Short mmCIF file of C-alpha atoms in Angstrom, two decimals:
data_model
loop_
_atom_site.label_atom_id
_atom_site.label_comp_id
_atom_site.label_asym_id
_atom_site.label_seq_id
_atom_site.Cartn_x
_atom_site.Cartn_y
_atom_site.Cartn_z
CA MET K 1 109.25 110.60 119.49
CA GLN K 2 113.01 111.27 119.66
CA GLU K 3 114.24 112.80 116.66
CA GLN K 4 117.21 112.20 114.61
CA ASP K 5 120.12 114.77 114.56
CA LYS K 6 122.30 112.94 111.97
CA ILE K 7 121.38 109.60 109.32
CA PRO K 8 124.63 107.47 108.82
CA SER K 9 125.51 108.39 105.05
CA SER K 10 128.86 107.01 103.94
CA LYS K 11 128.81 103.13 102.94
CA VAL K 12 131.18 102.43 105.61
CA GLN K 13 128.70 103.72 108.31
CA ARG K 14 125.78 102.25 107.02
CA ALA K 15 127.32 98.74 106.25
CA THR K 16 128.79 98.94 109.84
CA ARG K 17 125.15 99.44 110.94
CA PHE K 18 123.84 96.38 108.37
CA ILE K 19 126.68 93.96 110.12
CA ARG K 20 125.49 95.12 113.53
CA THR K 21 122.08 93.99 112.74
CA GLY K 22 123.13 90.51 111.25
CA ALA K 23 125.07 89.55 114.48
CA LYS K 24 122.49 90.38 116.50
CA VAL K 25 120.30 88.16 114.69
CA GLY K 26 122.75 85.75 114.35
CA ARG K 27 123.10 85.89 118.43
CA ASN K 28 119.27 85.43 118.75
CA TYR K 29 119.20 82.43 116.49
CA ALA K 30 122.00 81.19 118.52
CA VAL K 31 120.02 81.77 121.69
CA HIS K 32 116.75 80.26 120.55
CA TYR K 33 118.16 76.72 119.41
CA THR K 34 120.37 76.62 122.75
CA LYS K 35 116.83 77.07 124.55
CA LYS K 36 115.47 74.54 121.70
CA ILE K 37 117.71 72.04 123.63
CA PHE K 38 115.74 71.90 127.04
CA ASP K 39 112.47 72.81 125.43
CA LYS K 40 111.76 70.78 122.22
CA ASP K 41 108.19 72.26 122.22
CA LEU K 42 109.59 76.11 121.84
CA ASP K 43 108.13 77.85 119.15
CA ARG K 44 109.41 80.79 117.24
CA SER K 45 107.44 83.67 118.48
CA GLU K 46 110.10 84.96 121.01
CA LEU K 47 112.80 84.56 118.32
CA ASP K 48 110.74 86.42 115.42
CA ALA K 49 109.86 89.39 118.22
CA LYS K 50 113.48 89.89 119.21
CA ASN K 51 114.68 89.82 115.52
CA ALA K 52 111.79 92.40 114.63
CA GLU K 53 112.83 94.46 117.45
CA ASP K 54 116.32 94.63 116.47
CA ILE K 55 116.28 94.94 112.97
CA TYR K 56 113.61 97.74 113.01
CA GLY K 57 115.62 99.66 115.60
CA GLU K 58 118.63 99.75 113.12
CA LEU K 59 116.82 100.20 110.17
CA SER K 60 114.70 103.05 111.51
CA GLN K 61 117.89 104.96 111.96
CA LEU K 62 119.06 104.31 108.23
CA LYS K 63 116.00 105.05 106.80
CA GLY K 64 116.09 104.75 103.09
CA GLY K 65 115.70 101.57 101.05
CA ALA K 66 116.28 99.66 104.04
CA LEU K 67 113.41 100.77 105.81
CA LYS K 68 111.30 100.38 102.84
CA ILE K 69 111.86 97.06 102.54
CA ALA K 70 110.70 96.60 106.00
CA GLN K 71 107.44 98.87 105.45
CA MET K 72 106.52 96.48 102.27
CA LEU K 73 107.01 93.46 104.19
CA SER K 74 104.87 94.60 106.84
CA MET K 75 102.23 94.79 104.25
CA ASP K 76 102.51 91.20 102.33
CA LYS K 77 100.82 89.35 105.25
CA GLY K 78 101.75 85.76 104.84
CA MET K 79 105.52 86.47 103.50
CA LEU K 80 107.05 87.52 107.65
CA PRO K 81 105.88 85.94 110.78
CA ARG K 82 103.22 87.87 112.36
CA GLU K 83 105.74 89.66 114.99
CA TYR K 84 107.92 91.23 112.20
CA THR K 85 104.71 92.63 110.23
CA ARG K 86 103.46 94.34 113.51
CA LYS K 87 106.59 95.98 114.39
CA PHE K 88 107.73 96.82 110.87
CA ALA K 89 104.32 98.37 110.24
CA ASN K 90 105.87 101.09 112.22
CA ALA K 91 107.53 102.17 109.12
CA GLN K 92 104.48 103.01 107.80
CA TYR K 93 103.36 105.99 109.93
CA SER K 94 106.25 106.52 112.85
CA ALA K 95 109.82 106.41 112.21
CA PRO K 96 112.02 108.61 113.80
CA PRO K 97 112.00 111.98 112.32
CA LEU K 98 114.71 114.40 111.54
CA SER K 99 115.73 117.13 113.92
CA ALA K 100 115.33 120.70 112.75
CA PRO K 101 118.82 121.99 112.01
CA LEU K 102 118.67 118.73 109.46
CA VAL K 103 115.54 120.07 108.03
CA VAL K 104 117.15 123.54 107.48
CA LYS K 105 119.99 122.34 106.01
CA THR K 106 117.94 120.17 103.60
CA PHE K 107 115.93 123.37 102.49
CA ARG K 108 119.29 125.52 102.03
CA GLU K 109 120.83 122.60 99.96
CA GLN K 110 117.33 122.56 97.68
CA PHE K 111 116.35 126.43 97.64
CA GLY K 112 119.19 128.35 99.35
CA LYS K 113 117.06 129.66 101.80
CA SER K 114 115.54 128.31 105.20
CA PRO K 115 112.09 127.35 105.14
CA ASN K 116 111.27 130.49 107.52
CA GLU K 117 112.86 132.56 104.27
CA ILE K 118 110.09 130.85 102.24
CA PHE K 119 106.76 130.04 104.07
CA ASP K 120 105.12 132.53 106.37
CA GLU K 121 104.81 129.49 108.98
CA PHE K 122 106.86 126.43 109.19
CA ASP K 123 106.71 123.90 111.93
CA LEU K 124 110.05 122.78 111.95
CA HIS K 125 108.96 119.42 113.93
CA ALA K 126 107.35 116.54 111.46
CA THR K 127 103.85 115.83 111.51
CA HIS K 128 104.84 111.99 109.99
CA ALA K 129 108.08 110.44 109.07
CA ALA K 130 107.97 107.30 107.31
CA SER K 131 110.85 105.49 105.13
CA ILE K 132 111.82 107.82 102.50
CA GLY K 133 110.79 111.28 103.89
CA GLN K 134 109.04 113.21 106.22
CA VAL K 135 105.76 115.66 106.37
CA HIS K 136 105.93 119.35 107.63
CA LYS K 137 103.22 121.65 108.03
CA ALA K 138 103.34 125.14 106.69
CA LYS K 139 101.48 128.21 105.67
CA LEU K 140 101.67 130.62 102.69
CA ASN K 141 99.50 133.38 101.71
CA GLY K 142 96.66 132.13 104.12
CA LYS K 143 96.88 128.70 102.46
CA THR K 144 98.03 125.59 104.84
CA LEU K 145 100.73 123.63 102.66
CA ALA K 146 102.25 120.04 103.42
CA VAL K 147 105.80 119.78 102.62
CA LYS K 148 107.37 116.58 102.19
CA ILE K 149 111.25 116.50 102.66
CA GLN K 150 113.64 113.73 101.52
CA TYR K 151 115.97 112.26 104.32
CA PRO K 152 119.65 113.23 103.16
CA GLY K 153 121.68 110.93 101.56
CA VAL K 154 118.60 108.60 100.80
CA ALA K 155 118.86 108.80 96.91
CA ASP K 156 122.47 107.68 96.94
CA SER K 157 122.87 104.90 99.18
CA ILE K 158 119.71 102.71 97.88
CA VAL K 159 121.75 100.08 96.02
CA SER K 160 124.37 99.35 98.25
CA ASP K 161 121.70 99.45 100.98
CA LEU K 162 119.49 96.66 99.13
CA ARG K 163 122.95 94.98 98.54
CA MET K 164 123.34 94.96 102.26
CA VAL K 165 119.93 93.93 103.68
CA ARG K 166 119.28 91.21 101.02
CA PRO K 167 120.57 88.31 103.24
CA ILE K 168 118.74 89.71 106.24
CA ALA K 169 115.28 89.70 104.30
CA ARG K 170 116.04 85.97 102.70
CA ARG K 171 116.65 84.84 106.12
CA VAL K 172 113.43 86.11 108.10
CA ALA K 173 111.24 85.52 104.96
CA LYS K 174 112.41 82.24 103.96
CA VAL K 175 112.29 82.54 100.11
CA SER K 176 114.55 81.24 97.43
CA ASP K 177 117.17 83.16 96.07
CA ALA K 178 115.47 83.51 92.99
CA ASP K 179 112.20 85.22 94.22
CA ILE K 180 114.43 87.37 96.20
CA GLY K 181 116.41 88.19 93.49
CA LYS K 182 113.35 89.19 91.38
CA PHE K 183 111.76 91.19 94.21
CA PHE K 184 115.25 93.20 95.24
CA ASP K 185 115.75 94.04 91.46
CA GLU K 186 112.28 95.34 90.91
CA VAL K 187 112.21 96.98 94.15
CA GLN K 188 115.49 99.04 93.48
CA ALA K 189 114.11 100.18 90.30
CA ARG K 190 111.08 101.65 91.80
CA LEU K 191 112.88 103.15 94.73
CA ILE K 192 115.20 105.03 92.51
CA GLU K 193 112.28 106.31 91.04
CA GLU K 194 110.57 106.97 94.56
CA THR K 195 113.78 109.53 95.59
CA ASP K 196 113.08 111.64 92.42
CA TYR K 197 110.47 114.32 93.89
CA ARG K 198 110.05 115.75 90.25
CA LEU K 199 108.75 112.59 88.92
CA GLU K 200 106.45 112.16 91.97
CA LEU K 201 105.11 115.77 90.67
CA LYS K 202 104.47 114.80 87.45
CA ASN K 203 102.77 111.68 88.26
CA ALA K 204 100.51 113.30 90.83
CA MET K 205 99.54 116.09 88.52
CA GLU K 206 98.70 113.65 85.77
CA ILE K 207 96.90 110.58 87.79
CA ALA K 208 94.77 113.31 89.81
CA ALA K 209 93.83 115.02 86.46
CA ALA K 210 92.86 111.52 85.00
CA CYS K 211 91.01 110.57 87.72
CA ALA K 212 89.03 113.60 88.59
CA HIS K 213 85.86 112.28 87.33
CA ILE K 214 85.63 109.38 90.13
CA PRO K 215 83.35 110.28 92.95
CA ASN K 216 84.42 110.55 96.47
CA LEU K 217 87.95 111.29 95.76
CA ARG K 218 90.09 114.39 96.53
CA PHE K 219 93.45 115.04 95.68
CA PRO K 220 96.12 117.87 96.77
CA LYS K 221 96.84 120.29 94.48
CA TYR K 222 100.56 120.77 94.09
CA ASP K 223 102.96 123.57 94.07
CA PRO K 224 105.83 123.09 91.11
CA GLU K 225 107.30 126.43 92.11
CA LEU K 226 108.04 125.22 95.84
CA SER K 227 109.19 121.37 94.79
CA GLY K 228 112.51 120.03 93.46
CA GLU K 229 114.31 116.66 93.71
CA ARG K 230 114.38 116.28 97.21
CA ILE K 231 111.27 118.49 98.44
CA LEU K 232 107.86 118.49 97.40
CA THR K 233 105.31 121.10 98.32
CA MET K 234 101.32 120.24 98.34
CA GLU K 235 97.86 121.57 99.92
CA TRP K 236 97.38 120.28 103.28
CA LEU K 237 94.38 117.84 103.10
CA GLU K 238 92.58 117.56 106.42
CA GLY K 239 91.37 114.12 107.35
CA MET K 240 92.20 111.11 109.15
CA HIS K 241 94.21 107.76 108.66
CA MET K 242 92.68 104.53 108.63
CA ARG K 243 93.30 103.59 112.61
CA GLU K 244 91.93 106.98 113.86
CA PHE K 245 89.33 107.11 111.13
CA LEU K 246 88.17 103.56 112.36
CA GLU K 247 88.15 104.65 115.96
CA THR K 248 85.29 107.38 115.27
CA ASN K 249 83.07 104.35 114.46
CA PRO K 250 82.06 105.17 110.88
CA THR K 251 78.80 104.25 109.65
CA ALA K 252 78.66 100.98 107.20
CA GLU K 253 77.56 103.95 104.47
CA ILE K 254 80.12 105.92 104.73
CA ARG K 255 82.81 103.14 104.59
CA ASN K 256 81.27 101.76 101.43
CA GLN K 257 81.42 105.18 99.55
CA ILE K 258 85.18 105.43 100.88
CA GLY K 259 85.53 101.56 99.62
CA GLN K 260 84.17 101.96 96.36
CA ALA K 261 86.22 105.17 95.57
CA LEU K 262 89.14 102.98 96.14
CA TRP K 263 88.54 100.22 94.26
CA ASP K 264 87.20 102.52 91.13
CA PHE K 265 90.15 104.35 91.40
CA THR K 266 92.70 101.41 91.39
CA THR K 267 91.09 99.54 88.70
CA PHE K 268 90.44 102.79 86.62
CA GLN K 269 94.03 103.55 86.56
CA LEU K 270 95.18 99.59 85.68
CA HIS K 271 92.60 99.64 82.77
CA MET K 272 92.74 103.20 81.46
CA LEU K 273 96.07 104.71 82.43
CA GLY K 274 98.51 101.78 82.71
CA LYS K 275 100.19 102.35 85.46
CA VAL K 276 99.16 102.48 89.26
CA HIS K 277 99.62 104.22 92.44
CA ALA K 278 101.50 101.35 93.80
CA ASP K 279 101.99 101.83 97.38
CA PRO K 280 98.52 101.14 99.08
CA HIS K 281 99.69 101.19 102.51
CA PRO K 282 97.29 103.10 105.19
CA GLY K 283 99.90 106.27 105.69
CA ASN K 284 99.11 106.98 101.96
CA PHE K 285 95.41 107.81 102.32
CA LEU K 286 93.27 110.32 104.21
CA LEU K 287 89.66 109.64 105.17
CA THR K 288 86.89 112.09 106.05
CA PRO K 289 83.91 111.68 108.10
CA ASP K 290 81.66 112.94 104.71
CA GLY K 291 83.01 109.71 103.06
CA LYS K 292 86.09 111.13 100.89
CA LEU K 293 89.22 109.67 100.11
CA GLY K 294 92.21 111.84 100.16
CA VAL K 295 94.91 110.16 98.12
CA LEU K 296 98.59 111.11 99.03
CA ASP K 297 102.15 110.11 98.20
CA PHE K 298 102.67 109.10 94.21
CA GLY K 299 106.02 108.31 94.94
CA CYS K 300 105.76 104.57 93.89
CA VAL K 301 103.74 104.52 90.54
CA LYS K 302 104.29 101.34 88.56
CA VAL K 303 104.27 101.59 84.87
CA VAL K 304 102.06 98.17 83.33
CA PRO K 305 103.47 97.58 80.15
CA PRO K 306 100.76 96.72 77.62
CA ASP K 307 101.60 93.07 76.98
CA PHE K 308 102.09 92.36 80.72
CA TYR K 309 98.81 94.29 81.19
CA LYS K 310 96.82 91.93 78.41
CA ALA K 311 98.24 88.67 79.69
CA TYR K 312 97.59 89.51 83.61
CA VAL K 313 94.16 90.56 83.30
CA SER K 314 93.06 87.93 80.69
CA VAL K 315 94.22 85.26 83.25
CA ILE K 316 90.65 85.67 84.48
CA HIS K 317 88.84 86.52 81.73
CA PRO K 318 86.13 83.65 81.19
CA LYS K 319 87.33 82.72 77.58
CA VAL K 320 90.97 82.29 79.14
CA ARG K 321 89.93 81.09 82.28
CA ASN K 322 87.73 78.48 81.03
CA ASN K 323 90.35 77.36 77.97
CA PRO K 324 93.43 74.94 79.08
CA GLU K 325 95.04 75.99 75.73
CA ARG K 326 94.64 79.65 76.08
CA LEU K 327 95.52 79.79 79.93
CA LEU K 328 98.54 77.65 79.06
CA LYS K 329 99.74 80.12 76.72
CA VAL K 330 99.16 82.97 79.34
CA CYS K 331 100.88 81.08 81.90
CA TYR K 332 104.17 81.61 79.34
CA ALA K 333 103.35 85.27 78.79
CA LEU K 334 103.20 85.77 82.76
CA GLU K 335 106.55 83.60 82.82
CA LEU K 336 104.92 81.26 85.22
CA LEU K 337 105.84 78.28 83.13
CA ASN K 338 109.52 78.33 80.65
CA GLU K 339 110.38 76.09 77.76
CA GLU K 340 112.28 74.09 79.72
CA ASP K 341 109.49 72.58 82.23
CA THR K 342 108.09 69.18 81.63
CA GLU K 343 104.70 68.00 81.35
CA SER K 344 104.65 67.01 85.15
CA ASP K 345 106.01 70.83 85.81
CA ARG K 346 102.91 72.23 84.04
CA ASP K 347 100.51 70.16 85.41
CA PHE K 348 101.85 70.96 89.18
CA VAL K 349 102.19 75.07 88.09
CA LEU K 350 98.69 75.00 86.51
CA GLY K 351 97.26 73.06 89.14
CA ILE K 352 98.54 75.95 91.84
CA LEU K 353 97.37 78.38 89.54
CA ASN K 354 93.93 77.26 88.90
CA THR K 355 93.39 76.90 92.54
CA PHE K 356 94.57 80.69 93.60
CA LEU K 357 92.87 81.95 90.52
CA GLY K 358 89.56 80.18 91.97
CA LEU K 359 89.88 82.68 95.07
CA VAL K 360 91.29 85.76 93.48
CA GLU K 361 88.59 86.00 90.67
CA LYS K 362 85.78 86.14 93.04
CA PRO K 363 85.36 90.25 93.58
CA PHE K 364 85.98 90.84 90.00
CA PHE K 365 82.82 89.28 88.57
CA SER K 366 80.69 90.35 91.88
CA GLU K 367 77.97 92.87 91.59
CA THR K 368 78.02 93.47 95.54
CA PHE K 369 81.46 91.61 97.40
CA ASN K 370 81.69 91.72 101.20
CA PHE K 371 85.58 92.42 101.80
CA GLY K 372 85.05 92.52 105.48
CA ASP K 373 84.64 88.62 105.43
CA ASP K 374 88.12 87.95 106.80
CA LYS K 375 87.47 84.22 105.76
CA TYR K 376 88.33 85.46 102.39
CA LEU K 377 91.18 87.42 102.71
CA ASP K 378 92.81 84.53 105.17
CA ASP K 379 92.03 81.87 102.63
CA LEU K 380 94.19 84.06 100.05
CA TYR K 381 97.09 84.35 102.52
CA LYS K 382 96.85 80.71 103.92
CA PHE K 383 97.09 79.30 100.37
CA GLY K 384 100.29 81.75 99.83
CA MET K 385 101.90 80.27 102.70
CA GLU K 386 101.04 76.49 101.93
CA VAL K 387 102.62 77.09 98.44
CA GLY K 388 105.78 78.82 99.82
CA ARG K 389 106.24 75.97 102.13
CA ILE K 390 106.37 73.17 99.28
CA SER K 391 110.13 72.47 98.79
CA ASP K 392 109.30 71.40 95.40
CA VAL K 393 107.87 75.00 94.57
CA GLN K 394 110.88 76.35 96.03
CA GLN K 395 113.28 74.37 94.23
CA ARG K 396 111.93 73.67 90.75
CA HIS K 397 109.59 76.48 90.56
CA GLY K 398 111.52 79.57 92.83
CA GLY K 399 111.77 82.92 90.96
CA ARG K 400 108.59 81.99 88.58
CA GLY K 401 106.50 85.17 87.49
CA SER K 402 107.57 88.34 85.84
CA ALA K 403 108.90 91.15 87.67
CA HIS K 404 105.77 93.36 86.47
CA ALA K 405 103.53 91.70 88.51
CA ILE K 406 105.25 92.03 91.94
CA TYR K 407 104.13 95.83 92.32
CA VAL K 408 101.04 95.24 90.69
CA ASN K 409 100.11 91.99 92.72
CA ARG K 410 101.48 94.41 95.87
CA THR K 411 98.74 97.03 94.62
CA PHE K 412 95.68 94.64 94.48
CA PHE K 413 96.31 92.45 97.65
CA GLY K 414 96.96 95.74 99.48
CA LEU K 415 93.51 97.12 97.90
CA MET K 416 92.01 94.15 99.48
CA SER K 417 93.78 94.45 102.61
CA LEU K 418 92.46 98.08 103.25
CA LEU K 419 89.13 96.83 102.21
CA ASN K 420 88.84 94.36 104.55
CA ASP K 421 90.13 96.90 107.39
CA LEU K 422 87.19 99.11 106.35
CA ASP K 423 84.65 95.97 106.59
CA VAL K 424 83.04 97.38 103.45
CA THR K 425 80.63 95.78 100.78
CA ILE K 426 80.89 97.40 97.43
CA ASN K 427 80.14 96.49 93.99
CA ALA K 428 83.90 94.98 92.43
CA HIS K 429 82.16 93.93 88.97
CA ASP K 430 85.35 94.96 86.81
CA HIS K 431 83.34 95.50 83.51
CA TYR K 432 86.85 96.37 82.00
CA ILE K 433 87.97 92.53 82.14
CA LEU K 434 84.98 91.71 79.92
CA LYS K 435 85.19 94.36 77.35
CA MET K 436 88.88 94.10 76.67
CA ASP K 437 90.09 92.38 73.26
CA ILE K 438 92.03 88.97 74.31
CA ASP K 439 91.97 87.67 70.73
#
């Protein structure tokens, strides 16, 4: 893949890119509607494919917050048309990497030395490149290391980037102003945290230590002395990403072992640590032939406030789920309802919630659950898409839900998507829920 010699860093340069992207999207719509005049049966697939190509082409050069949005939207099946998710998924693995001179410049700014002055060996060509940074392979004192380098200017451009990409995202995702506003505010807060590699180092070491007892998990050991605000150095883990791993046709036993580790890792964090590794895309995990799961990239960790945690988890507890009065109170706590709602509004939201919970709760009370069943995941996403198409929801019920739910929901839906890709059957019974004090 061709490397980048520079990244647009000034507000003017980046704004110009966004304006150009918006103009391309507008032109694509004009062409589409012109064709529609002559062909009323024309669908949107060609329009969506062209928009996806143009948007990703520009965002991949900008990197940072804009490209991170593309990565996130590619994981939220049902939020975007298929053509977008396919193209934007490239942000998870294969964004254009930085050239060697920019890598050296970043090292000199961080440590006052070039990488070859610090390591015995350092590959100036990235092994992986994504939205916030890229990874290089290095050796020091006989140990193989992974060195993550943040793209120049990313941290300084997050707020302005998200402000400029917001109207584009709203247009292609077809969501309300209230929904997109809450989404972007929460994403901005997490992205600012994600660009602080010192915070990532702290999160990685704390979560790895707390989860060391969970079978079949592997965490890289980090080197604080060779890490800083924009560079993070850790042990190099051997393994394959999801697509490579599945191409080896692993046995059901190995897949289930990895799936169980992934499920146990996620639920333990939520219930026992009060925070979760909230970036569950396939590029953040390595899988080994002997059934071990390597966990990478702790840049996006969502801290879950106790009050929100109690309301969020209790919504599927039988004592709440089967008690209309208690369920109503939890709906207010989760901001699904507000005091201005009429009785009709409450009935409407509760009806949607009950249908949704009937789908969501199935794995959590099953000793064995088949996540490889495509119908289960399809039903979840189809229900979400149907709700999104209801104008009444968009107008009267847009922007509902606590902002804290955005990343927690993303964590669990991302988890279920990974388990579906692995085609696993595991013990998903969540004993923490039944043991919690909900009174």
